[in-house]
Amino acid sequence: MQDTFLSSRRIRCDKSRINVTSDSAASQPLTSSLPIVFTLCLFLLSQMAAVSGGELRVLSPFTENLPYRVTVINCSTADSDDVDETERLAGKKNDKRRRRQEASEGVGRSEGESLRQDPLDVLGPDLMMKILGYLDARSVALSLLVSRGWHGVASSDRLWAPMCEELWIGKAHIPRWSIVPGLSKLITYSRAMIDRRRARITREDLCDHVWEFHFTRGAPDYWRNLDPYWKGTGPPMRRYFHPDGSHSADPGDKVWGGHESCYSVVTGSFTDGRIREHYVRINRWPHLCVSRRQDWGWELSNCLCEYSSIPDAYKEGGTGPLFQAI
């Protein structure tokens, strides 16, 4: 384009008219020298310049190819400089808002990614085991289901050995089935919890324990007068069950009298495995109903007498059946 392209003619626009001014010539109306169509084109260009806040240059075929620079000098709404300043400030506000939003989204993503990380990978197995040590047994057992890594940490004997010791505090008997040599502490704990709900007594339970014996209030007065439990003259009488099916008492027991005695464990069940009736019978006396105490001990009772197992948790190897009893 020729150098004359840079020559300046200025167009002043408002809503009513468009004027063409020159640096060297006096102002004259554009409508007096140019066709109406070109006037309308310049008006549209001036409106575009007003919107954009800048300048537009156009060549006129009617003025010897001199370029016209369309510059918005005055609009009916606001000066172009004010418009530019407003837009610049609005742009800065938008930039700040966008940067704040991007920063907050970045922090949210980083926090979300950290929350989605496996605590075992972040903390390590040793610290994770210390944390699990503050939980109860049920919560630790549920953590076994999270993943293989969690299972490896949550099944450690370092966790379950103290729980087993705590479980056995104050218990009358420790199930033999739960402390088989070679078992992990997790299995030991689980088997002990299963056995404590067992209501069926076995021959091993009868033979492994020593039993305190006393008459009930429904027994004849003669028997109760011989019983130190009612008279308060000495320790309770004791009874013993033997693997051969015999039943005995301490030597010199006045109530026992030296007569022969045998016992049997009777269990009846439905086809679906539910126990219909379960009792222990000694000679031809009324059968003894079986019940379990909170300390995992056993009680046998009928209308005449009552047996109660003496706590023996100190026994090495435990007591009761070696295999799970229903």
Coordinates of C-alpha atoms in Angstrom, one line a residue:
M1 CA 0.0 0.0 0.0
Q2 CA 1.2 3.5 -0.8
D3 CA 2.5 6.0 1.7
T4 CA -0.7 7.9 1.3
F5 CA -2.3 5.1 3.2
L6 CA -0.9 6.6 6.3
S7 CA -2.3 10.1 5.6
S8 CA -4.9 11.0 8.1
R9 CA -8.4 12.0 7.6
R10 CA -10.6 11.9 10.7
I11 CA -14.2 11.0 10.8
R12 CA -16.3 12.3 13.7
C13 CA -19.4 10.4 14.3
D14 CA -22.5 10.7 16.4
K15 CA -26.0 9.5 16.1
S16 CA -27.1 12.2 13.7
R17 CA -24.3 12.7 11.2
I18 CA -20.8 11.7 10.1
N19 CA -18.2 14.4 9.3
V20 CA -14.9 14.0 7.5
T21 CA -12.1 16.2 8.8
S22 CA -8.5 16.6 7.5
D23 CA -5.4 17.9 9.2
S24 CA -4.8 20.4 6.4
A25 CA -8.3 21.1 5.2
A26 CA -11.4 22.5 6.8
S27 CA -14.1 20.1 7.8
Q28 CA -16.8 19.4 5.3
P29 CA -19.8 17.1 5.5
L30 CA -19.2 13.7 4.1
T31 CA -22.7 13.5 2.7
S32 CA -22.0 16.5 0.5
S33 CA -19.2 14.8 -1.4
L34 CA -19.8 11.1 -1.2
P35 CA -22.6 8.9 -2.4
I36 CA -25.2 7.8 0.1
V37 CA -24.2 4.2 -0.1
F38 CA -20.6 5.0 0.9
T39 CA -21.8 7.2 3.6
L40 CA -23.8 4.4 5.1
C41 CA -20.8 2.1 4.8
L42 CA -18.7 4.6 6.7
F43 CA -21.4 4.9 9.3
L44 CA -21.5 1.1 9.9
L45 CA -17.7 1.1 10.1
S46 CA -17.9 3.9 12.7
Q47 CA -20.3 1.8 14.7
M48 CA -17.9 -1.1 14.6
A49 CA -15.1 1.1 15.7
A50 CA -17.3 2.3 18.6
V51 CA -17.9 -1.2 19.7
S52 CA -14.3 -2.3 19.5
G53 CA -12.9 1.0 20.9
G54 CA -10.3 1.1 18.1
E55 CA -9.7 2.6 14.7
L56 CA -10.6 1.3 11.2
R57 CA -9.0 2.5 8.0
V58 CA -10.8 2.3 4.6
L59 CA -10.0 3.4 1.1
S60 CA -12.6 5.5 -0.7
P61 CA -13.1 5.0 -4.5
F62 CA -14.4 8.6 -4.6
T63 CA -11.5 10.5 -3.1
E64 CA -8.5 9.4 -5.1
N65 CA -7.8 6.3 -3.1
L66 CA -7.0 8.3 0.0
P67 CA -7.4 6.3 3.1
Y68 CA -10.0 7.2 5.7
R69 CA -9.2 6.4 9.3
V70 CA -12.5 5.8 11.1
T71 CA -11.9 6.9 14.7
V72 CA -14.7 7.1 17.2
I73 CA -14.2 10.4 18.9
N74 CA -17.6 10.9 20.4
C75 CA -20.6 8.6 20.9
S76 CA -23.9 9.3 22.5
T77 CA -23.3 6.8 25.4
A78 CA -19.6 7.4 26.5
D79 CA -16.2 8.4 25.3
S80 CA -14.1 5.8 23.7
D81 CA -11.4 6.3 26.3
D82 CA -13.9 5.6 29.1
V83 CA -15.1 2.5 27.2
D84 CA -11.5 1.3 26.8
E85 CA -10.8 1.9 30.5
T86 CA -14.0 0.1 31.6
E87 CA -13.2 -2.9 29.4
R88 CA -9.6 -3.0 30.7
L89 CA -10.8 -3.0 34.3
A90 CA -13.4 -5.6 33.6
G91 CA -10.8 -7.8 31.9
K92 CA -8.5 -7.5 34.9
K93 CA -11.4 -8.5 37.2
N94 CA -12.1 -11.5 34.9
D95 CA -8.5 -12.5 34.9
K96 CA -8.3 -12.3 38.7
R97 CA -11.5 -14.3 39.1
R98 CA -10.2 -16.9 36.6
R99 CA -6.9 -17.2 38.4
R100 CA -8.7 -17.6 41.8
Q101 CA -11.0 -20.3 40.3
E102 CA -8.1 -22.2 38.8
A103 CA -6.2 -22.0 42.0
S104 CA -9.1 -23.3 44.0
E105 CA -9.7 -26.1 41.5
G106 CA -6.1 -27.0 41.7
V107 CA -6.2 -27.2 45.5
G108 CA -9.4 -29.2 45.4
R109 CA -7.8 -31.6 42.9
S110 CA -4.7 -32.0 45.1
E111 CA -6.8 -32.6 48.2
G112 CA -9.1 -35.0 46.4
E113 CA -6.1 -37.0 45.1
S114 CA -4.6 -37.1 48.6
L115 CA -7.9 -38.3 50.0
R116 CA -8.1 -41.1 47.4
Q117 CA -4.7 -42.4 48.3
D118 CA -4.6 -45.7 50.3
P119 CA -3.6 -44.8 54.0
L120 CA -1.5 -48.0 54.0
D121 CA 0.6 -46.6 51.1
V122 CA 0.9 -43.2 52.8
L123 CA 1.6 -44.3 56.4
G124 CA 3.3 -47.6 55.9
P125 CA 2.5 -51.0 57.6
D126 CA 4.2 -50.2 61.0
L127 CA 2.3 -47.0 61.6
M128 CA -0.9 -48.5 60.3
M129 CA -0.6 -51.4 62.7
K130 CA -0.2 -48.9 65.6
I131 CA -3.4 -47.2 64.5
L132 CA -5.3 -50.4 64.2
G133 CA -4.1 -51.4 67.7
Y134 CA -6.5 -48.7 69.1
L135 CA -9.5 -50.2 67.5
D136 CA -11.8 -52.9 68.8
A137 CA -11.7 -56.4 67.5
R138 CA -14.8 -56.0 65.3
S139 CA -13.3 -53.0 63.5
V140 CA -10.0 -54.7 63.0
A141 CA -11.8 -57.7 61.6
L142 CA -13.7 -55.5 59.1
S143 CA -10.4 -53.9 57.9
L144 CA -9.4 -57.4 56.8
L145 CA -11.8 -57.0 53.9
V146 CA -10.3 -53.8 52.4
S147 CA -7.5 -55.3 50.4
R148 CA -4.8 -57.9 50.4
G149 CA -2.4 -55.3 51.9
W150 CA -4.8 -54.4 54.7
H151 CA -5.4 -58.1 55.3
G152 CA -1.7 -58.7 55.7
V153 CA -1.4 -55.9 58.3
A154 CA -4.7 -56.5 60.1
S155 CA -4.1 -60.3 60.5
S156 CA -0.8 -59.9 62.3
D157 CA -0.2 -61.7 65.6
R158 CA 1.1 -58.5 67.0
L159 CA -2.4 -57.1 66.8
W160 CA -4.4 -60.1 67.9
A161 CA -2.3 -61.5 70.7
P162 CA -3.2 -58.6 73.1
M163 CA -6.8 -59.0 72.0
C164 CA -6.8 -62.7 72.9
E165 CA -5.3 -61.9 76.3
E166 CA -8.0 -59.3 76.9
L167 CA -10.7 -61.6 75.8
W168 CA -9.7 -64.3 78.2
I169 CA -9.6 -62.0 81.3
G170 CA -12.2 -63.3 83.8
K171 CA -13.2 -66.3 81.8
A172 CA -13.8 -69.6 83.6
H173 CA -12.5 -71.8 80.7
I174 CA -10.4 -71.4 77.6
P175 CA -11.6 -73.6 74.7
R176 CA -9.1 -76.2 73.7
W177 CA -10.3 -75.9 70.1
S178 CA -9.2 -72.3 69.9
I179 CA -5.6 -72.7 71.2
V180 CA -4.4 -75.5 69.0
P181 CA -0.6 -75.1 68.5
G182 CA 0.3 -73.5 65.3
L183 CA -2.8 -71.4 64.9
S184 CA -2.6 -67.7 64.3
K185 CA -3.9 -65.4 67.0
L186 CA -6.6 -64.2 64.6
I187 CA -8.0 -67.8 64.3
T188 CA -7.5 -68.3 68.0
Y189 CA -9.7 -65.2 68.7
S190 CA -12.3 -66.2 66.1
R191 CA -12.6 -69.8 67.5
A192 CA -12.9 -68.6 71.0
M193 CA -15.8 -66.2 70.0
I194 CA -17.5 -69.1 68.2
D195 CA -17.1 -71.5 71.2
R196 CA -18.5 -69.0 73.7
R197 CA -21.9 -69.2 72.0
R198 CA -21.9 -73.0 72.2
A199 CA -24.8 -74.2 74.3
R200 CA -24.2 -78.0 73.8
I201 CA -22.1 -79.6 76.5
T202 CA -19.8 -82.5 75.6
R203 CA -18.2 -85.4 77.5
E204 CA -14.9 -83.5 77.3
D205 CA -16.5 -80.5 79.0
L206 CA -17.8 -82.7 81.8
C207 CA -14.5 -84.5 82.4
D208 CA -12.1 -81.5 82.1
H209 CA -13.8 -79.5 84.8
V210 CA -14.2 -79.9 88.5
W211 CA -17.8 -79.2 89.6
E212 CA -19.3 -77.6 92.7
F213 CA -22.4 -79.4 93.9
H214 CA -25.2 -78.3 96.3
F215 CA -28.8 -79.0 96.8
T216 CA -31.6 -76.6 95.8
R217 CA -34.3 -75.3 98.0
G218 CA -36.6 -78.0 96.6
A219 CA -34.6 -80.8 98.0
P220 CA -35.7 -82.6 101.3
D221 CA -34.6 -80.9 104.6
Y222 CA -32.5 -84.0 105.5
W223 CA -30.3 -83.5 102.4
R224 CA -30.0 -79.7 102.9
N225 CA -29.0 -80.2 106.5
L226 CA -26.0 -82.3 105.3
D227 CA -25.0 -79.7 102.7
P228 CA -22.3 -77.2 103.8
Y229 CA -23.7 -74.8 101.2
W230 CA -26.8 -74.4 103.3
K231 CA -25.3 -74.7 106.7
G232 CA -22.3 -72.6 106.0
T233 CA -19.9 -75.0 107.8
G234 CA -17.4 -75.5 105.0
P235 CA -16.5 -75.3 101.3
P236 CA -19.0 -76.6 98.8
M237 CA -19.1 -80.2 97.9
R238 CA -17.4 -81.3 94.7
R239 CA -18.2 -83.8 92.0
Y240 CA -16.2 -85.3 89.2
F241 CA -17.1 -86.8 85.8
H242 CA -14.8 -89.4 84.3
P243 CA -14.3 -90.5 80.7
D244 CA -15.5 -94.0 81.4
G245 CA -19.0 -92.6 82.3
S246 CA -18.7 -92.8 86.1
H247 CA -19.4 -90.0 88.5
S248 CA -17.7 -89.6 91.9
A249 CA -17.2 -87.2 94.9
D250 CA -14.5 -86.4 97.4
P251 CA -13.6 -89.0 100.0
G252 CA -15.6 -88.6 103.2
D253 CA -18.5 -86.9 101.5
K254 CA -21.5 -87.5 103.8
V255 CA -24.0 -86.9 101.1
W256 CA -22.4 -89.1 98.6
G257 CA -22.5 -92.3 100.7
G258 CA -20.2 -94.3 98.4
H259 CA -22.9 -95.5 96.0
E260 CA -22.1 -96.1 92.4
S261 CA -23.1 -93.5 89.9
C262 CA -22.9 -93.0 86.2
Y263 CA -23.9 -90.3 83.8
S264 CA -24.9 -89.8 80.2
V265 CA -25.2 -86.8 77.9
V266 CA -28.5 -86.9 75.9
T267 CA -28.9 -84.7 72.9
G268 CA -31.9 -84.7 70.5
S269 CA -32.2 -82.6 67.4
F270 CA -34.5 -81.9 64.4
T271 CA -33.4 -82.7 60.9
D272 CA -32.5 -79.0 60.3
G273 CA -29.8 -79.2 63.1
R274 CA -31.7 -77.3 65.8
I275 CA -31.4 -78.8 69.3
R276 CA -34.7 -80.1 70.5
E277 CA -33.5 -81.1 74.0
H278 CA -30.2 -81.4 75.6
Y279 CA -29.5 -82.6 79.1
V280 CA -27.2 -84.7 81.3
R281 CA -28.6 -87.5 83.3
I282 CA -27.1 -89.2 86.4
N283 CA -28.5 -92.6 87.3
R284 CA -32.2 -92.3 87.4
W285 CA -32.4 -88.9 88.9
P286 CA -34.3 -86.1 87.1
H287 CA -32.2 -84.9 84.1
L288 CA -30.0 -81.9 84.5
C289 CA -30.7 -78.9 82.2
V290 CA -27.6 -77.4 80.7
S291 CA -26.9 -73.6 80.6
R292 CA -23.9 -71.3 80.0
R293 CA -22.7 -68.5 82.1
Q294 CA -21.3 -65.1 81.0
D295 CA -17.8 -66.2 82.0
W296 CA -18.1 -69.2 79.6
G297 CA -18.7 -71.6 82.6
W298 CA -21.3 -74.3 82.7
E299 CA -24.2 -75.0 85.0
L300 CA -26.3 -78.2 85.4
S301 CA -29.5 -78.1 87.4
N302 CA -32.8 -79.8 88.2
C303 CA -35.4 -79.5 90.9
L304 CA -33.1 -81.1 93.5
C305 CA -29.5 -80.1 92.9
E306 CA -27.2 -77.9 91.0
Y307 CA -23.7 -78.3 89.5
S308 CA -21.4 -75.4 88.6
S309 CA -18.1 -75.7 86.8
I310 CA -15.1 -74.3 88.7
P311 CA -13.0 -71.8 86.7
D312 CA -9.8 -73.4 85.4
A313 CA -8.6 -71.0 82.7
Y314 CA -5.0 -71.7 84.0
K315 CA -5.1 -75.2 82.5
E316 CA -2.4 -75.6 79.9
G317 CA -3.9 -76.5 76.5
G318 CA -7.4 -75.4 77.4
T319 CA -10.5 -77.5 78.1
G320 CA -13.4 -78.9 76.2
P321 CA -13.5 -80.6 72.8
L322 CA -10.6 -80.5 70.4
F323 CA -12.9 -80.0 67.4
Q324 CA -15.8 -77.6 66.9
A325 CA -19.0 -78.8 68.6
I326 CA -22.4 -77.6 67.4

